[in-house]
Structure formats: structure tokens, C-alpha cells
Coordinates of C-alpha atoms in Angstrom, one line a residue:
Chain A
R103 CA -0.1 -0.2 -0.1
G104 CA 1.3 3.5 -0.9
C105 CA 2.6 5.0 2.0
S106 CA 4.3 8.6 2.2
E107 CA 4.6 9.1 -1.4
G108 CA 1.0 10.0 -1.2
S109 CA 1.5 13.2 0.6
A110 CA 3.5 14.6 -2.4
P111 CA 5.8 17.7 -1.5
S112 CA 4.1 20.9 -3.2
T113 CA 6.8 21.6 -5.1
A114 CA 7.1 18.8 -7.4
P115 CA 4.8 18.8 -10.7
P116 CA 1.4 17.2 -9.6
R117 CA 1.3 15.0 -12.9
L118 CA 4.2 12.6 -11.8
L119 CA 2.7 11.7 -8.9
P120 CA -0.4 9.9 -9.4
A121 CA -3.0 9.7 -6.2
D122 CA -3.2 7.0 -3.6
K123 CA -5.8 4.5 -4.6
V124 CA -8.3 4.2 -1.5
R125 CA -9.6 1.3 -1.1
H126 CA -13.5 2.2 -1.3
K127 CA -16.1 2.3 -3.7
P128 CA -18.9 4.5 -4.1
A129 CA -22.3 3.4 -4.3
L130 CA -25.5 3.5 -4.2
T131 CA -27.0 3.7 -0.7
Q132 CA -28.5 0.9 1.1
E133 CA -30.8 3.1 3.2
K134 CA -34.2 2.3 2.5
L135 CA -35.1 5.2 0.9
E136 CA -38.1 5.6 -2.0
G137 CA -36.3 8.2 -3.6
V138 CA -32.4 6.2 -3.9
T139 CA -32.8 7.2 -8.1
T140 CA -34.9 9.4 -9.3
A141 CA -35.1 11.0 -12.6
S142 CA -32.4 13.4 -12.0
T143 CA -31.0 12.7 -8.7
F144 CA -29.4 9.7 -6.8
V145 CA -28.2 8.8 -3.6
L146 CA -24.9 8.3 -2.0
D147 CA -23.5 7.0 0.7
Q148 CA -21.0 9.5 2.6
P149 CA -17.3 8.4 2.3
R150 CA -17.0 7.9 6.4
C151 CA -13.8 6.7 7.3
V152 CA -12.6 6.5 4.1
F153 CA -10.0 9.6 3.7
N154 CA -8.6 9.0 7.0
N155 CA -5.1 10.0 6.5
Y156 CA -6.0 13.3 4.7
S157 CA -7.5 15.5 6.9
T158 CA -6.1 18.0 5.0
A159 CA -7.7 17.8 1.8
V160 CA -11.0 18.6 0.0
I161 CA -13.1 15.8 -1.2
W162 CA -15.1 16.3 -3.7
L163 CA -17.4 14.0 -6.2
V164 CA -16.7 13.7 -10.2
V165 CA -19.8 12.5 -12.0
A166 CA -18.7 11.5 -15.5
L167 CA -21.0 9.5 -18.0
D168 CA -20.2 5.8 -18.2
K169 CA -18.4 5.7 -21.7
D170 CA -16.3 8.8 -20.7
A171 CA -15.6 7.8 -17.1
Y172 CA -11.9 5.7 -17.6
A173 CA -11.1 9.4 -19.7
F174 CA -11.5 11.5 -16.6
N175 CA -7.8 13.3 -15.7
N176 CA -7.1 13.8 -11.8
S177 CA -5.6 17.2 -12.4
A178 CA -8.3 18.4 -13.5
G179 CA -9.3 21.4 -11.7
P180 CA -12.5 21.8 -9.8
G181 CA -14.7 24.7 -10.9
T182 CA -13.0 25.3 -14.3
N183 CA -14.6 25.7 -17.5
E184 CA -13.6 21.9 -18.2
T185 CA -15.1 20.6 -15.2
A186 CA -18.4 23.0 -14.6
F187 CA -21.5 21.4 -14.3
Q188 CA -23.4 23.5 -16.7
R189 CA -21.4 22.2 -19.5
F190 CA -21.9 18.2 -19.0
P191 CA -22.1 16.4 -20.4
D192 CA -21.5 17.9 -23.6
P193 CA -18.3 19.7 -23.9
V194 CA -17.7 18.9 -20.7
H195 CA -17.3 14.7 -20.1
A196 CA -16.9 15.1 -16.3
Y197 CA -17.8 17.8 -13.4
M198 CA -16.7 18.2 -9.9
T199 CA -19.5 18.9 -7.1
L200 CA -20.0 18.7 -3.5
N201 CA -16.7 19.8 -2.6
V202 CA -16.3 19.1 2.0
T203 CA -13.5 19.0 3.7
L204 CA -12.9 15.9 6.3
N205 CA -14.9 17.0 9.0
S206 CA -18.1 16.6 7.1
Y207 CA -17.3 13.0 7.2
P208 CA -17.1 12.4 10.7
C209 CA -15.5 8.9 11.5
P210 CA -17.0 6.5 13.0
K211 CA -20.8 6.9 11.6
P212 CA -23.0 7.5 14.8
A213 CA -25.3 4.1 14.3
G214 CA -28.5 4.8 13.2
D215 CA -27.9 7.9 11.2
I216 CA -28.4 8.1 7.6
T217 CA -25.5 9.0 6.0
V218 CA -26.3 10.1 2.8
L219 CA -25.2 12.6 -0.5
R220 CA -28.0 13.1 -2.7
V221 CA -26.1 14.1 -6.3
G222 CA -28.6 16.8 -8.1
S223 CA -30.7 18.4 -5.4
E224 CA -29.3 21.5 -5.9
T225 CA -31.9 23.6 -8.8
S226 CA -31.2 27.1 -8.0
C227 CA -27.7 26.8 -9.6
A228 CA -28.1 24.7 -12.6
Q229 CA -28.5 27.2 -14.9
D230 CA -25.9 29.5 -13.1
E231 CA -22.8 29.7 -15.3
T232 CA -20.7 31.6 -12.2
R233 CA -21.7 28.3 -10.3
P234 CA -19.7 25.4 -12.1
T235 CA -19.2 23.6 -8.6
C236 CA -23.5 23.1 -9.1
N237 CA -25.1 20.0 -7.8
G238 CA -27.3 20.1 -10.1
P239 CA -29.7 17.4 -11.1
L240 CA -28.8 15.1 -14.0
P241 CA -29.6 15.9 -17.3
G242 CA -30.5 12.4 -18.3
P243 CA -31.0 8.8 -17.2
G244 CA -27.4 8.0 -17.4
P245 CA -25.3 5.2 -16.8
Y246 CA -23.6 7.5 -14.7
R247 CA -19.8 6.9 -12.8
V248 CA -18.7 8.7 -9.8
K249 CA -15.7 8.7 -7.3
F250 CA -14.3 10.5 -4.4
L251 CA -11.1 12.9 -5.1
A252 CA -9.1 14.4 -2.3
L253 CA -7.6 17.5 -3.3
E254 CA -5.0 19.6 -1.4
G255 CA -4.7 22.6 -2.8
S256 CA -4.9 21.6 -6.6
V257 CA -3.0 18.3 -5.8
P258 CA -4.9 14.9 -6.1
V259 CA -3.7 13.3 -3.2
A260 CA -6.3 10.3 -3.0
E261 CA -9.1 9.0 -5.2
T262 CA -11.6 6.0 -4.8
Y263 CA -12.6 3.8 -7.3
W264 CA -15.2 4.5 -9.9
S265 CA -18.3 3.3 -8.7
A266 CA -20.9 0.6 -10.3
P267 CA -22.7 2.5 -13.9
I268 CA -25.7 4.1 -11.8
T269 CA -29.1 4.1 -14.1
L270 CA -31.9 7.1 -13.1
R271 CA -35.3 6.3 -13.5
T272 CA -37.1 6.9 -16.9
A273 CA -40.7 8.0 -16.8
K274 CA -43.1 6.3 -19.1
S275 CA -45.7 8.7 -21.0
P276 CA -49.5 7.9 -19.2
N277 CA -50.5 6.7 -22.5
S278 CA -49.1 3.6 -21.9
I279 CA -51.7 2.7 -19.4
P280 CA -54.4 0.5 -20.4
T281 CA -57.7 2.1 -20.0
T282 CA -59.7 -1.2 -21.8
S283 CA -61.5 -3.0 -19.4
S284 CA -59.1 -6.0 -18.4
G285 CA -62.4 -8.2 -18.7
H286 CA -65.3 -8.7 -16.9
S287 CA -65.2 -10.1 -12.7
A288 CA -67.1 -13.2 -12.1
G289 CA -69.4 -11.4 -9.6
M290 CA -70.8 -9.6 -13.2
I291 CA -71.2 -12.5 -14.6
A292 CA -72.9 -14.5 -12.0
I293 CA -75.1 -11.9 -11.5
T294 CA -76.2 -11.3 -15.4
T295 CA -76.3 -14.8 -15.7
I296 CA -78.5 -15.8 -12.7
L297 CA -80.8 -13.2 -13.7
S298 CA -81.1 -13.7 -17.0
I299 CA -82.0 -17.1 -16.1
L300 CA -84.3 -16.4 -13.6
F301 CA -85.6 -13.9 -15.6
A302 CA -86.2 -16.7 -18.5
I303 CA -88.1 -18.6 -16.3
L304 CA -90.4 -16.3 -15.0
L305 CA -91.2 -15.5 -18.9
A306 CA -91.9 -18.7 -19.4
G307 CA -94.4 -19.1 -16.9
L308 CA -96.0 -16.4 -17.5
V309 CA -96.8 -17.5 -21.2
A310 CA -97.6 -21.4 -19.6
M311 CA -100.1 -19.3 -17.5
L312 CA -102.0 -17.6 -20.4
V313 CA -101.7 -20.7 -22.8
F314 CA -103.5 -22.3 -19.8
W315 CA -106.2 -19.6 -19.2
G316 CA -109.5 -20.9 -18.2
S317 CA -108.4 -24.8 -18.7
D318 CA -108.3 -26.8 -15.7
S319 CA -106.3 -29.7 -17.3
C320 CA -103.8 -29.9 -14.6
G321 CA -105.7 -31.4 -12.2
S322 CA -104.2 -29.4 -9.5
S323 CA -106.9 -28.8 -6.8
T324 CA -108.4 -25.7 -7.5
F325 CA -110.4 -23.7 -4.8
G326 CA -112.6 -21.2 -4.5
K327 CA -113.0 -17.9 -3.1
Q328 CA -113.5 -17.6 0.3
E329 CA -116.9 -17.9 0.5
S330 CA -118.2 -21.7 0.8
V331 CA -120.4 -23.7 -1.7
S332 CA -123.2 -25.0 -0.3
V333 CA -124.0 -28.5 -1.3
R334 CA -127.7 -29.1 -1.4
R335 CA -128.5 -32.3 -0.1
Y336 CA -131.9 -34.2 -1.2
N337 CA -133.5 -36.4 1.4
T338 CA -135.9 -38.9 -0.2
H339 CA -138.4 -37.8 2.2
H340 CA -137.6 -34.0 2.4
V341 CA -136.3 -31.4 0.5
Y342 CA -134.3 -29.0 2.6
D343 CA -131.5 -27.0 1.9
Q344 CA -128.3 -27.9 4.3
P345 CA -125.2 -25.9 4.3
A346 CA -123.5 -28.8 5.8
A347 CA -120.7 -29.4 3.2
R348 CA -118.3 -26.9 2.9
L349 CA -115.0 -27.6 1.0
Chain B
M1329 CA -111.2 -31.0 0.9
A1330 CA -110.1 -29.7 4.1
K1331 CA -106.5 -30.2 3.8
S1332 CA -106.6 -28.5 0.2
D1333 CA -108.2 -25.4 2.2
D1334 CA -104.8 -25.4 4.4
C1335 CA -102.8 -25.7 1.6
V1336 CA -104.9 -22.7 0.2
H1337 CA -104.1 -20.5 3.3
I1338 CA -100.6 -21.8 4.0
L1339 CA -100.2 -20.7 0.2
Q1340 CA -101.4 -17.4 0.7
G1341 CA -99.7 -16.5 3.5
L1342 CA -96.3 -17.1 2.4
L1343 CA -97.6 -15.0 -0.8
V1344 CA -98.8 -12.5 1.9
F1345 CA -95.4 -12.7 3.6
G1346 CA -93.3 -12.5 0.5
N1347 CA -95.1 -9.2 -0.6
V1348 CA -94.4 -7.7 2.9
V1349 CA -90.8 -8.2 2.6
I1350 CA -91.1 -7.5 -1.1
G1351 CA -92.6 -3.8 0.0
L1352 CA -90.1 -3.6 2.8
C1353 CA -86.9 -4.4 0.5
G1354 CA -88.5 -1.6 -2.0
I1355 CA -88.3 1.0 0.7
A1356 CA -85.0 0.1 1.6
L1357 CA -83.5 0.1 -1.9
T1358 CA -85.0 3.4 -2.8
A1359 CA -83.5 4.9 0.4
E1360 CA -80.3 3.4 -0.3
C1361 CA -80.2 4.6 -3.9
I1362 CA -81.3 8.1 -2.7
Y1363 CA -78.5 8.4 -0.5
V1364 CA -76.0 6.7 -3.1
V1365 CA -77.4 10.0 -5.8
S1366 CA -77.2 12.5 -3.3
N1367 CA -73.3 11.5 -1.5
S1368 CA -71.5 13.5 -3.5
D1369 CA -68.4 13.9 -0.7
G1370 CA -65.3 11.9 -0.6
P1371 CA -63.5 10.8 -3.9
Y1372 CA -66.9 11.7 -6.2
P1373 CA -65.3 14.4 -8.2
L1374 CA -62.7 11.9 -9.2
L1375 CA -65.5 9.4 -10.5
K1376 CA -67.1 12.5 -11.9
A1377 CA -64.4 13.4 -14.3
T1378 CA -64.0 10.0 -15.2
E1379 CA -67.2 10.9 -16.7
N1380 CA -68.6 7.6 -16.1
R1381 CA -71.9 8.1 -14.9
D1382 CA -73.2 4.2 -14.4
I1383 CA -73.3 4.3 -11.2
H1384 CA -75.6 7.6 -11.3
A1385 CA -78.3 5.6 -13.8
A1386 CA -77.8 2.5 -11.7
A1387 CA -79.1 4.4 -8.8
W1388 CA -81.7 6.5 -10.3
I1389 CA -83.4 3.2 -11.9
G1390 CA -83.1 2.2 -8.3
I1391 CA -84.9 4.3 -6.6
F1392 CA -87.7 3.9 -8.8
V1393 CA -88.0 0.6 -9.1
G1394 CA -87.9 0.6 -5.0
L1395 CA -91.1 2.6 -5.3
A1396 CA -92.8 0.3 -7.9
L1397 CA -92.0 -2.8 -5.7
F1398 CA -93.6 -1.1 -2.6
A1399 CA -96.4 -0.1 -4.9
L1400 CA -96.8 -3.5 -6.6
S1401 CA -96.2 -5.4 -3.7
I1402 CA -99.5 -3.9 -1.9
L1403 CA -101.2 -4.5 -4.9
G1404 CA -100.0 -7.8 -4.3
I1405 CA -101.5 -8.5 -1.1
I1406 CA -104.9 -7.4 -2.0
G1407 CA -105.0 -9.6 -5.0
V1408 CA -103.9 -12.6 -3.0
V1409 CA -106.6 -12.2 -0.1
R1410 CA -108.8 -11.4 -2.9
A1411 CA -108.0 -14.6 -5.0
S1412 CA -108.3 -11.9 -8.0
R1413 CA -107.3 -13.4 -11.2
T1414 CA -107.3 -9.9 -13.0
L1415 CA -105.6 -8.1 -10.1
L1416 CA -102.7 -11.1 -10.1
L1417 CA -102.1 -11.2 -13.6
V1418 CA -101.9 -7.3 -13.2
Y1419 CA -99.2 -7.7 -10.4
I1420 CA -97.3 -10.6 -12.4
I1421 CA -96.6 -8.3 -15.2
L1422 CA -95.8 -5.2 -13.6
M1423 CA -93.5 -7.0 -11.7
L1424 CA -91.7 -8.6 -14.6
I1425 CA -91.5 -5.3 -15.9
T1426 CA -89.9 -4.2 -12.3
F1427 CA -87.9 -7.0 -12.8
A1428 CA -86.5 -6.1 -16.0
F1429 CA -85.9 -2.9 -14.8
E1430 CA -83.9 -3.8 -11.7
M1431 CA -81.9 -6.1 -13.6
A1432 CA -80.8 -3.6 -15.9
S1433 CA -79.2 -1.6 -12.9
C1434 CA -78.2 -4.4 -10.9
I1435 CA -76.0 -5.5 -14.4
T1436 CA -75.2 -1.9 -15.5
A1437 CA -73.8 -1.2 -11.5
A1438 CA -71.5 -4.4 -11.2
T1439 CA -70.2 -3.7 -15.0
H1440 CA -69.4 0.1 -13.7
Q1441 CA -67.8 -1.4 -10.5
D1442 CA -65.5 -3.2 -13.0
S1443 CA -64.4 -0.8 -14.9
L1444 CA -63.2 1.6 -12.0
T1445 CA -59.7 0.0 -11.9
P1446 CA -56.2 1.7 -10.5
D1447 CA -55.2 2.2 -14.2
L1448 CA -58.1 4.6 -14.5
F1449 CA -57.8 6.7 -11.7
L1450 CA -53.9 6.6 -12.5
K1451 CA -54.4 7.9 -15.9
Q1452 CA -56.8 10.9 -14.5
M1453 CA -54.4 11.8 -11.8
L1454 CA -51.6 11.7 -14.0
E1455 CA -53.1 13.7 -16.5
R1456 CA -55.1 16.7 -14.3
Y1457 CA -53.4 17.0 -11.6
Q1458 CA -52.0 20.5 -10.4
K1459 CA -52.3 21.2 -14.7
S1460 CA -52.7 24.6 -14.4
D1461 CA -55.3 25.1 -16.9
P1462 CA -57.3 28.0 -15.5
N1463 CA -60.3 27.2 -18.1
K1464 CA -60.6 24.0 -17.3
N1465 CA -62.1 23.9 -13.9
S1466 CA -62.9 20.0 -14.1
D1467 CA -59.2 19.8 -13.5
N1468 CA -58.7 21.7 -10.4
E1469 CA -61.7 19.6 -8.8
V1470 CA -59.5 17.1 -9.1
T1471 CA -56.5 18.3 -7.5
K1472 CA -58.4 20.0 -4.7
T1473 CA -60.2 16.2 -4.5
W1474 CA -56.5 14.7 -4.4
D1475 CA -55.2 17.0 -2.0
E1476 CA -57.4 16.4 0.5
L1477 CA -57.5 12.4 -0.4
M1478 CA -53.6 12.3 0.4
R1479 CA -53.4 15.1 3.4
Q1480 CA -56.7 13.0 5.4
N1481 CA -55.7 9.6 4.5
H1482 CA -51.9 9.9 4.7
C1483 CA -51.4 8.1 1.2
C1484 CA -49.6 9.4 -2.0
G1485 CA -50.5 8.5 -5.6
V1486 CA -52.4 5.7 -6.6
N1487 CA -49.7 2.9 -5.8
G1488 CA -47.5 5.0 -4.1
P1489 CA -45.1 7.8 -4.4
S1490 CA -43.5 5.6 -7.3
D1491 CA -46.3 6.6 -9.5
W1492 CA -44.8 10.1 -10.4
Q1493 CA -41.1 8.6 -10.9
D1494 CA -42.6 6.1 -13.4
Y1495 CA -44.4 8.2 -15.3
M1496 CA -44.8 11.3 -16.7
S1497 CA -47.8 13.7 -15.5
A1498 CA -49.3 17.5 -16.1
F1499 CA -47.3 17.8 -12.2
R1500 CA -43.8 16.9 -13.8
L1501 CA -44.5 19.5 -16.0
T1502 CA -44.6 22.4 -14.1
H1503 CA -42.4 20.9 -11.0
S1504 CA -38.8 19.5 -11.4
D1505 CA -38.0 16.2 -10.5
A1506 CA -35.2 17.1 -8.2
D1507 CA -37.3 19.3 -5.8
Y1508 CA -40.7 17.7 -6.2
P1509 CA -40.3 13.8 -6.9
W1510 CA -43.6 13.5 -5.3
P1511 CA -46.4 16.0 -4.6
R1512 CA -45.7 18.4 -1.2
M1513 CA -48.9 16.4 -0.1
C1514 CA -47.2 13.3 -0.1
C1515 CA -44.9 14.5 2.8
V1516 CA -45.6 14.1 6.3
L1517 CA -47.1 17.4 7.1
D1518 CA -47.3 19.5 10.6
A1519 CA -50.2 21.1 12.0
Q1520 CA -49.5 24.4 9.7
G1521 CA -49.3 22.1 6.4
S1522 CA -45.6 22.7 5.8
P1523 CA -43.2 19.2 5.5
V1524 CA -41.7 18.3 8.8
N1525 CA -38.7 17.6 6.9
L1526 CA -38.5 18.5 3.7
D1527 CA -35.1 17.1 2.9
G1528 CA -36.4 13.7 4.4
C1529 CA -39.3 13.8 2.3
K1530 CA -37.4 14.6 -1.4
L1531 CA -35.4 11.3 0.1
G1532 CA -38.2 9.2 0.8
V1533 CA -37.0 8.5 4.5
S1534 CA -39.9 6.9 5.9
G1535 CA -41.9 8.1 8.7
Y1536 CA -41.6 11.9 6.4
Y1537 CA -43.7 10.7 3.7
N1538 CA -46.4 8.6 2.9
S1539 CA -45.4 5.8 1.0
N1540 CA -48.7 3.8 0.6
G1541 CA -51.3 4.3 -2.3
C1542 CA -54.3 5.9 -2.0
Y1543 CA -56.5 3.2 -4.4
D1544 CA -57.8 1.8 -0.9
A1545 CA -59.2 4.9 0.0
I1546 CA -60.7 5.7 -3.4
S1547 CA -61.9 1.9 -3.8
G1548 CA -63.5 1.8 -0.6
P1549 CA -66.5 3.6 -0.4
V1550 CA -66.7 3.4 -4.0
N1551 CA -67.3 -0.1 -3.9
A1552 CA -69.5 0.3 -1.0
H1553 CA -72.3 2.2 -3.2
T1554 CA -72.0 -0.1 -6.2
W1555 CA -72.3 -3.1 -4.5
G1556 CA -75.4 -2.0 -1.9
V1557 CA -77.1 -1.3 -5.8
A1558 CA -76.0 -4.3 -7.1
W1559 CA -76.2 -7.2 -4.5
F1560 CA -79.1 -5.7 -2.8
G1561 CA -80.5 -5.5 -6.1
F1562 CA -79.7 -9.1 -6.8
A1563 CA -81.1 -10.4 -3.8
I1564 CA -84.1 -8.6 -4.0
L1565 CA -84.9 -10.1 -7.2
C1566 CA -83.8 -13.7 -6.0
W1567 CA -86.7 -13.3 -3.4
T1568 CA -89.1 -11.7 -6.1
F1569 CA -88.3 -14.4 -8.7
C1570 CA -89.9 -16.7 -6.0
V1571 CA -93.2 -15.2 -4.7
L1572 CA -93.6 -14.2 -8.9
L1573 CA -93.5 -18.4 -9.3
G1574 CA -95.9 -18.7 -6.3
T1575 CA -98.1 -16.1 -7.0
M1576 CA -98.2 -17.8 -10.8
F1577 CA -98.8 -20.8 -9.2
Y1578 CA -101.8 -19.5 -7.0
W1579 CA -103.1 -18.0 -9.9
S1580 CA -103.5 -21.0 -12.3
G1581 CA -105.3 -22.6 -8.8
I1582 CA -108.0 -19.4 -8.8
E1583 CA -111.7 -20.7 -10.3
Y1584 CA -112.8 -18.0 -12.2

């Protein structure tokens, strides 16, 4: 592991001394957040306990398109035209933002705290060319790669690995939502079928009633009105009414 | 003969009882449909905006069917007690017509309920929420309804806040994704109506934003109305079917 070479004397030309590779790979946060990636922002874990040996350095975040990541030169200065956010992704291939000192990433990380960085959260300076280190919303779905770069003055002293490609969310058009009905539910089919059958039976019953109007051929027990029928009983000797028989 | 007399009395008793039940159910159906027609709070503006008024039509038919059932049940009771063929014939024919109308109402209500899918509300929300068009009053209604819905039920979107990320929307045209990944109403609000923790809400930290969708809050009351009209009507019709069959049998046995 490289040691004292990392803290280069300020008189040496920066290009000759490569920055230390710190064993850290930036990644999307593992916290359960709804907005880990949105259409123009993403959330990284803060690099806690990563740059412990570089207490005087300023930590920058470098954001580049996936295809341009490995072409990034560490000696590119932040806040210049070559790394301005407002000129990303064309002609600027990678921009630098979110500069903080190591005090902002205290080690160790307190348990239970959510320590994240939201890339793309500053909308007020997104068009402001006087703020080239703006943490503005990303212009497209990517994929992007990021890394952290520690600079002392303008000298890169340490860097992390490039992250895995980060792809942001793409929004579909609402016209893609199907609005045609997805068929009928079982309940509706049941109601329709059963009611149709019942109605058909009733109609058939009505027709049968009207067809057999007046004919007692069914032989079912007929019953009269409430007034009973008086049956005359004939006595061989006398003729008289007897309201005896009631149906 | 006496036994047949008893059968007559039993049948008459059953038919009178059946008609009493029909009469009461008719009143209940009318009352319920009046409630459905007049109940305009809650998610009703969303339904109005879908321009699907079937449930309204079904409820209106239900009101008149309920009244008709009540009137016809009285006619039926009189006809059964007086064993009058004419009255009962009129009763049966009018009941069949009422049956047909109520059948139409039930089927319409059930079909309408099928059409209220989450996708329908999702599309409407994406197209109309916060659409700043001063001419269309109905869009303001939709926005106000959604704001009220999300505030009262602590929910966001139809399926969740991801609706605002997965789809383009009228809201997205006027509010940038970085500042408003989802509307402010999706955030947990304090008593004054501002987010408790705006950054937490934008990040989506649980506790500072509403993570469930509002579909349950919408479909609950709407389903209650629809099932009330559709399934209660269906139950009434099944009962009416039995009473009508009994009446036809009774009718065919009356001497005239």
C-alpha cells in the first residue's frame, strides 16, 4: 500500500505523482429510501472513514458518464470550464461538485444516522454559469459513474475507485397505461347469468299461465273464493237446504 | 277438501309474507339509492371526472324500482287475499317489467364497478393533477380532491409515490423532479400544513413521507355504493322470483 508518496511535496509537478487509490467503491446507498434514484437525482453513501489519512484535503465528487469515466484526468481543476456542471455532458465529460472537508464526514459514523449524499439536489444554480461546482440535477438517465477525489490545494492526493454504473429512472408516458377494461369480474358475470335465467323462467311461467288460461286440465286442486259452496243434500223424503258441506 | 283449504291458506300466507318483504325491501332500495345519488363528498369528484356516470343511472333506476316494488307488493297482497285473477295478472305483468328494470340496474352497477380499476384513476391523476389550466374547472376539482385525499388518508398517488417517478405527468411539467420527486402533499405535514422534514420527504425516508397508495381509500367508498346497489338489488330479485313463481302457481289454481 502506498504510504508517504501520497503526501507529495508541493514543489513537485502534480502530474508525476499519481493519487493514492483508497480502497473504497462509491455506491448507491443501502438505506431503504424511496428516492434512491429518481429521474434526475441519486443518493450515495457518504465516504465515512475512507479518507482518514488526508485530514487537510478537500473531498470532491466527480460525476461522469459511464463511457467517459476512464478518460477523466485527476489533474483537472474543479470550478473550471473543463469541469463545470452547466456544460455537462457536452462538451464537459465529467464535472466535480459537493466539495467538503473531512470534518463533514466524521469517523466513525454514528449508528442509526442516515449519512447520504443526494447528487442533483441543487436546482437554484443549475443554469448559473458562475457556479460551476453546482450539484445540479442530472440531465439524463445516464448511466453515470462517480468517484471521490481528495485534493490538497490543487493536487490530487487520493481517490476512490469508480463506482458501478448508476442508471436513473425513466418516466413512461401515461398513454402507455391500458384503459380498456380488463374483462369482467366473476361477480358481474354471475349476476348477469343468474338474473337472465330467472327472468327467462318467469317469462316462460307467464306464457304458460296465459296459454292454459281457464283450462283446469292441470288437475291441480282448485280452490274457490272464501265463500263456501253450499251443497244441497237431497233427502228422499224432504227437500231442504243444508249448508253442511264446506269445501 | 279441508286439507286443500289449509294448503290454500298456507300458500296465501306465504305469498302475503313474501309481498310484505318485497315491499319493505323496495323501501330500503329506494332509500339506499337516494343516498348513493345524493352522496357527493369523498372521492366522488374523481368519479365525475372519469365521465362514467353509470352508477348514477343505476341508482336512479333503483329509486323508481324500489317505489314500484312497494306499490306492487300492496297490489299483490290485495290480489292474493281476494283471490282475484285480474288483479294478480296485472300484478305479475307489472312485476315482470319491474324485474327487468332492476335487472338492468344491477348489471349496470356491477359493470361499472369493474371499470374502476387503479389504472383508470392513475391515468386521470397523471393527466389532471396540478394541471395549471385556468379554463378547465374540472381539473381544479381533481387537484383539490387529490390533495384532500392525500392529506386525510396519509397516502400518495394511486399505487404509491413511485407513480410520480414511473410516469410523466402534468405535475412533472411544472415541478422539477429534483425539487419535487412527488407532490408536497405526499410528505408528512405538520399542523400548519408544511412538511415536517422536507429533505427527508424528498429522499423518501420512511416517517417523513406517505408510502402507501390511495387506491384503497378511493375504492372503499365507491365499492360500498356499487355493491349496495348491485348485490342488494340481486337479492331482492331472487326473492321476487320466488314470490312470483308462487303467485303464478296460485293464480293458475284460482277458479273464476
